[in-house]
GROMACS .gro file of C-alpha atoms in nm:
model
  245
    1LYS     CA    1  -4.688   5.811  11.489
    2GLU     CA    2  -4.494   6.109  11.553
    3ALA     CA    3  -4.139   6.111  11.415
    4LYS     CA    4  -3.880   6.042  11.679
    5ARG     CA    5  -3.670   6.343  11.780
    6LYS     CA    6  -3.295   6.318  11.676
    7PRO     CA    7  -3.099   6.303  12.001
    8LYS     CA    8  -2.887   6.591  12.086
    9PRO     CA    9  -2.511   6.530  12.037
   10GLY     CA   10  -2.436   6.642  12.398
   11ASN     CA   11  -2.122   6.782  12.544
   12LEU     CA   12  -1.767   6.668  12.523
   13VAL     CA   13  -1.587   6.605  12.857
   14CYS     CA   14  -1.212   6.548  12.869
   15VAL     CA   15  -1.044   6.387  13.169
   16LYS     CA   16  -0.683   6.297  13.234
   17ILE     CA   17  -0.650   5.937  13.339
   18GLY     CA   18  -0.299   5.783  13.398
   19GLY     CA   19  -0.136   6.063  13.205
   20TYR     CA   20  -0.362   6.029  12.903
   21ASP     CA   21  -0.655   6.226  12.780
   22ARG     CA   22  -0.986   6.046  12.784
   23TYR     CA   23  -1.286   6.183  12.604
   24TYR     CA   24  -1.660   6.131  12.691
   25LEU     CA   25  -1.985   6.233  12.539
   26VAL     CA   26  -2.222   6.342  12.808
   27ARG     CA   27  -2.593   6.380  12.746
   28THR     CA   28  -2.854   6.502  12.986
   29GLY     CA   29  -3.209   6.385  12.966
   30ASP     CA   30  -3.471   6.626  12.843
   31GLN     CA   31  -3.707   6.553  13.124
   32THR     CA   32  -3.477   6.476  13.407
   33GLN     CA   33  -3.128   6.589  13.543
   34SER     CA   34  -2.991   6.243  13.489
   35SER     CA   35  -2.719   6.208  13.231
   36GLU     CA   36  -2.539   5.941  13.028
   37ARG     CA   37  -2.164   5.934  12.969
   38ILE     CA   38  -2.030   5.744  12.668
   39TYR     CA   39  -1.659   5.684  12.626
   40LEU     CA   40  -1.519   5.800  12.286
   41GLY     CA   41  -1.240   5.572  12.190
   42ARG     CA   42  -1.007   5.610  11.897
   43ASP     CA   43  -1.272   5.515  11.654
   44LYS     CA   44  -1.486   5.794  11.781
   45MET     CA   45  -1.217   6.078  11.737
   46ASP     CA   46  -1.409   6.236  11.455
   47LEU     CA   47  -1.697   6.288  11.673
   48ALA     CA   48  -1.483   6.411  11.961
   49LYS     CA   49  -1.315   6.659  11.738
   50ALA     CA   50  -1.643   6.781  11.606
   51LEU     CA   51  -1.780   6.844  11.956
   52ALA     CA   52  -1.462   7.022  12.073
   53GLN     CA   53  -1.487   7.243  11.768
   54GLN     CA   54  -1.855   7.318  11.806
   55ALA     CA   55  -1.788   7.418  12.179
   56TYR     CA   56  -1.504   7.638  12.074
   57GLU     CA   57  -1.698   7.804  11.817
   58ARG     CA   58  -1.991   7.878  12.041
   59LYS     CA   59  -1.749   8.055  12.282
   60VAL     CA   60  -1.596   8.247  12.002
   61ASN     CA   61  -1.944   8.357  11.871
   62SER     CA   62  -2.069   8.448  12.215
   63LEU     CA   63  -1.749   8.666  12.270
   64VAL     CA   64  -1.792   8.841  11.927
   65LYS     CA   65  -2.160   8.915  12.009
   66LYS     CA   66  -2.057   9.059  12.343
   67ARG     CA   67  -1.782   9.278  12.188
   68LEU     CA   68  -2.014   9.391  11.915
   69ARG     CA   69  -2.277   9.503  12.168
   70GLN     CA   70  -2.020   9.687  12.356
   71LEU     CA   71  -1.877   9.866  12.031
   72ALA     CA   72  -2.240   9.959  11.937
   73TYR     CA   73  -2.283  10.113  12.275
   74LEU     CA   74  -1.955  10.310  12.261
   75THR     CA   75  -2.010  10.427  11.904
   76ARG     CA   76  -2.388  10.499  11.901
   77ASP     CA   77  -2.325  10.864  11.880
   78PHE     CA   78  -1.970  10.867  11.723
   79GLN     CA   79  -1.926  11.074  11.409
   80ASP     CA   80  -1.623  11.090  11.174
   81LYS     CA   81  -1.392  11.390  11.203
   82GLU     CA   82  -1.549  11.512  11.528
   83VAL     CA   83  -1.246  11.696  11.655
   84GLU     CA   84  -1.190  11.860  11.320
   85ARG     CA   85  -1.551  11.983  11.307
   86LEU     CA   86  -1.537  12.139  11.652
   87TYR     CA   87  -1.292  12.379  11.472
   88THR     CA   88  -1.452  12.427  11.138
   89GLU     CA   89  -1.805  12.479  11.290
   90LEU     CA   90  -1.692  12.772  11.509
   91PRO     CA   91  -1.818  13.117  11.389
   92GLU     CA   92  -1.552  13.271  11.163
   93GLY     CA   93  -1.476  13.538  11.415
   94ARG     CA   94  -1.409  13.292  11.701
   95ARG     CA   95  -1.213  13.053  11.474
   96LYS     CA   96  -0.964  13.332  11.408
   97LEU     CA   97  -0.885  13.329  11.783
   98VAL     CA   98  -0.832  12.960  11.817
   99ASP     CA   99  -0.537  12.728  11.749
  100PRO     CA  100  -0.694  12.404  11.643
  101VAL     CA  101  -0.576  12.073  11.799
  102GLU     CA  102  -0.616  11.924  11.468
  103LEU     CA  103  -0.627  12.127  11.142
  104PRO     CA  104  -0.889  12.051  10.883
  105TYR     CA  105  -0.743  11.796  10.643
  106ASP     CA  106  -0.759  12.035  10.357
  107GLU     CA  107  -0.565  12.309  10.540
  108ALA     CA  108  -0.313  12.040  10.658
  109VAL     CA  109  -0.261  11.935  10.299
  110GLU     CA  110  -0.208  12.299  10.182
  111GLN     CA  111   0.068  12.337  10.453
  112TRP     CA  112   0.222  12.006  10.369
  113ILE     CA  113   0.226  12.060   9.984
  114SER     CA  114   0.379  12.403  10.030
  115GLN     CA  115   0.704  12.271  10.183
  116GLU     CA  116   0.959  12.304   9.918
  117TYR     CA  117   1.186  12.015   9.840
  118VAL     CA  118   1.462  11.938   9.572
  119SER     CA  119   1.374  11.653   9.342
  120MET     CA  120   1.618  11.437   9.156
  121GLY     CA  121   1.607  11.623   8.822
  122PHE     CA  122   1.641  11.476   8.474
  123HIS     CA  123   1.925  11.397   8.231
  124LYS     CA  124   1.913  11.581   7.890
  125ASP     CA  125   1.849  11.243   7.714
  126ASP     CA  126   1.548  11.154   7.924
  127LEU     CA  127   1.221  11.142   7.759
  128LEU     CA  128   0.997  11.470   7.801
  129ILE     CA  129   0.675  11.322   7.961
  130LEU     CA  130   0.436  11.585   8.116
  131THR     CA  131   0.136  11.522   8.335
  132GLU     CA  132  -0.194  11.711   8.287
  133GLN     CA  133  -0.075  11.961   8.550
  134GLY     CA  134   0.245  12.021   8.352
  135GLU     CA  135   0.480  11.824   8.580
  136ARG     CA  136   0.752  11.630   8.422
  137VAL     CA  137   0.784  11.253   8.521
  138ARG     CA  138   1.004  10.964   8.403
  139SER     CA  139   0.758  10.701   8.250
  140LYS     CA  140   0.412  10.687   8.076
  141THR     CA  141   0.283  10.482   8.353
  142GLU     CA  142   0.389  10.737   8.623
  143LYS     CA  143   0.215  10.994   8.408
  144ILE     CA  144  -0.105  10.785   8.412
  145LEU     CA  145  -0.087  10.750   8.797
  146ALA     CA  146  -0.020  11.122   8.836
  147ASP     CA  147  -0.316  11.221   8.615
  148LYS     CA  148  -0.525  10.981   8.819
  149PHE     CA  149  -0.421  11.150   9.137
  150TYR     CA  150  -0.473  11.504   8.989
  151ASN     CA  151  -0.818  11.437   8.839
  152LEU     CA  152  -0.934  11.282   9.187
  153GLY     CA  153  -0.805  11.597   9.370
  154ILE     CA  154  -0.538  11.395   9.557
  155ALA     CA  155  -0.231  11.613   9.636
  156TYR     CA  156   0.098  11.452   9.605
  157LYS     CA  157   0.479  11.523   9.585
  158TYR     CA  158   0.666  11.369   9.297
  159GLU     CA  159   1.025  11.225   9.376
  160CYS     CA  160   1.036  11.400   9.725
  161PRO     CA  161   1.344  11.270   9.901
  162LEU     CA  162   1.285  11.092  10.226
  163ALA     CA  163   1.561  11.081  10.479
  164LEU     CA  164   1.523  10.755  10.676
  165ASN     CA  165   1.813  10.847  10.902
  166SER     CA  166   2.124  11.062  10.881
  167GLU     CA  167   2.287  10.824  10.622
  168VAL     CA  168   2.000  10.668  10.428
  169THR     CA  169   1.771  10.858  10.201
  170VAL     CA  170   1.529  10.716   9.948
  171VAL     CA  171   1.315  10.895   9.680
  172PRO     CA  172   0.965  10.754   9.652
  173ASP     CA  173   0.790  10.806   9.323
  174PHE     CA  174   0.486  10.967   9.493
  175THR     CA  175   0.434  11.090   9.852
  176PHE     CA  176   0.092  11.164   9.997
  177LEU     CA  177  -0.064  11.286  10.321
  178SER     CA  178  -0.289  11.024  10.457
  179PRO     CA  179  -0.653  11.154  10.503
  180HIS     CA  180  -0.703  10.880  10.756
  181THR     CA  181  -0.378  10.916  10.982
  182ARG     CA  182  -0.226  11.242  10.860
  183GLN     CA  183   0.090  11.055  10.814
  184GLU     CA  184   0.297  11.033  10.485
  185ILE     CA  185   0.228  10.756  10.264
  186TYR     CA  186   0.469  10.652   9.980
  187TRP     CA  187   0.391  10.497   9.649
  188GLU     CA  188   0.657  10.316   9.450
  189HIS     CA  189   0.597  10.189   9.096
  190TYR     CA  190   0.836   9.936   8.951
  191GLY     CA  191   0.810   9.906   8.570
  192MET     CA  192   1.071   9.662   8.477
  193MET     CA  193   1.038   9.361   8.690
  194ASP     CA  194   1.142   9.122   8.407
  195ASP     CA  195   1.490   9.272   8.431
  196PRO     CA  196   1.676   9.064   8.691
  197SER     CA  197   1.914   9.348   8.806
  198TYR     CA  198   1.617   9.609   8.832
  199ALA     CA  199   1.423   9.338   9.030
  200ARG     CA  200   1.706   9.287   9.268
  201ARG     CA  201   1.729   9.669   9.329
  202THR     CA  202   1.356   9.682   9.369
  203LEU     CA  203   1.362   9.416   9.640
  204LYS     CA  204   1.644   9.589   9.817
  205LYS     CA  205   1.469   9.920   9.817
  206ILE     CA  206   1.152   9.768   9.958
  207ALA     CA  207   1.358   9.596  10.230
  208THR     CA  208   1.512   9.934  10.309
  209TYR     CA  209   1.179  10.098  10.374
  210GLU     CA  210   1.068   9.814  10.599
  211LYS     CA  211   1.386   9.809  10.796
  212PHE     CA  212   1.301  10.167  10.897
  213GLY     CA  213   0.939  10.087  10.985
  214ILE     CA  214   0.770  10.174  10.662
  215PHE     CA  215   0.566   9.867  10.574
  216ARG     CA  216   0.363   9.757  10.260
  217GLY     CA  217   0.000   9.770  10.340
  218GLU     CA  218   0.049  10.046  10.597
  219ARG     CA  219   0.252  10.351  10.465
  220LEU     CA  220   0.399  10.196  10.153
  221ILE     CA  221   0.218  10.114   9.844
  222VAL     CA  222   0.399   9.917   9.581
  223THR     CA  223   0.280   9.858   9.222
  224TYR     CA  224   0.477   9.685   8.938
  225GLU     CA  225   0.454   9.566   8.581
  226SER     CA  226   0.689   9.427   8.319
  227ALA     CA  227   0.716   9.397   7.939
  228GLN     CA  228   0.481   9.114   7.947
  229GLU     CA  229   0.246   9.225   8.221
  230ASN     CA  230   0.096   9.573   8.210
  231LEU     CA  231  -0.008   9.753   8.528
  232ASP     CA  232  -0.363   9.650   8.636
  233TYR     CA  233  -0.554   9.983   8.685
  234ASP     CA  234  -0.846   9.822   8.859
  235TRP     CA  235  -0.595   9.731   9.123
  236VAL     CA  236  -0.466  10.092   9.125
  237ASP     CA  237  -0.815  10.217   9.173
  238MET     CA  238  -0.862   9.981   9.466
  239LEU     CA  239  -0.534  10.108   9.633
  240ILE     CA  240  -0.641  10.472   9.581
  241GLU     CA  241  -0.973  10.409   9.747
  242LYS     CA  242  -0.828  10.223  10.033
  243TYR     CA  243  -0.532  10.442  10.111
  244LEU     CA  244  -0.588  10.790   9.962
  245ILE     CA  245  -0.956  10.875   9.971
   0.00000   0.00000   0.00000
């Protein structure tokens, strides 16, 4: 004998009766349009929930598939940096005559990095720590970070003051020009998080950034370490890849 087919669960129907929700399982026969309606009482709430969840997820999946098809249609011939290439692919003679809507990123970085600024400077008793490109920084960890950026060809400004308004100025450890948005991105490294007063100042500074619309995970990168926990450089590499490359 052929094995009996497992009956389909059917669909959930919810009706309001006397101000209360009532749930029913409705099954339609395979060969006919007739259907059976089974009341799902309190003892069948698990089934009611499962049916409701399945129906909801079917709608979500259908919508996602629809949007993916639409995106595939819209992006079928999309290429990265299209506007930039309209300029860079011009013949040299013609390019000299054109003011680009968007500068090539390398040229934008050159203009950005050439802007002069006055850094904080150092006290005579501060340690002399130099990066591979001969720049002075305040800590060994900042040197490691700076050398990573330098070796990857990532341009940065060290301790470039940032005026958040006419009264509030902060000094990020590193400032970059995003290759994705062309906005400035700020990297703060906090190296003494086991010091309570240092940690309080750190939280206050992060809050100051965010009060002025510069949020972690968007334009603010924050790393930290303590005497017991060294900086995780695998994490650093992930942040560099996500935001700076």
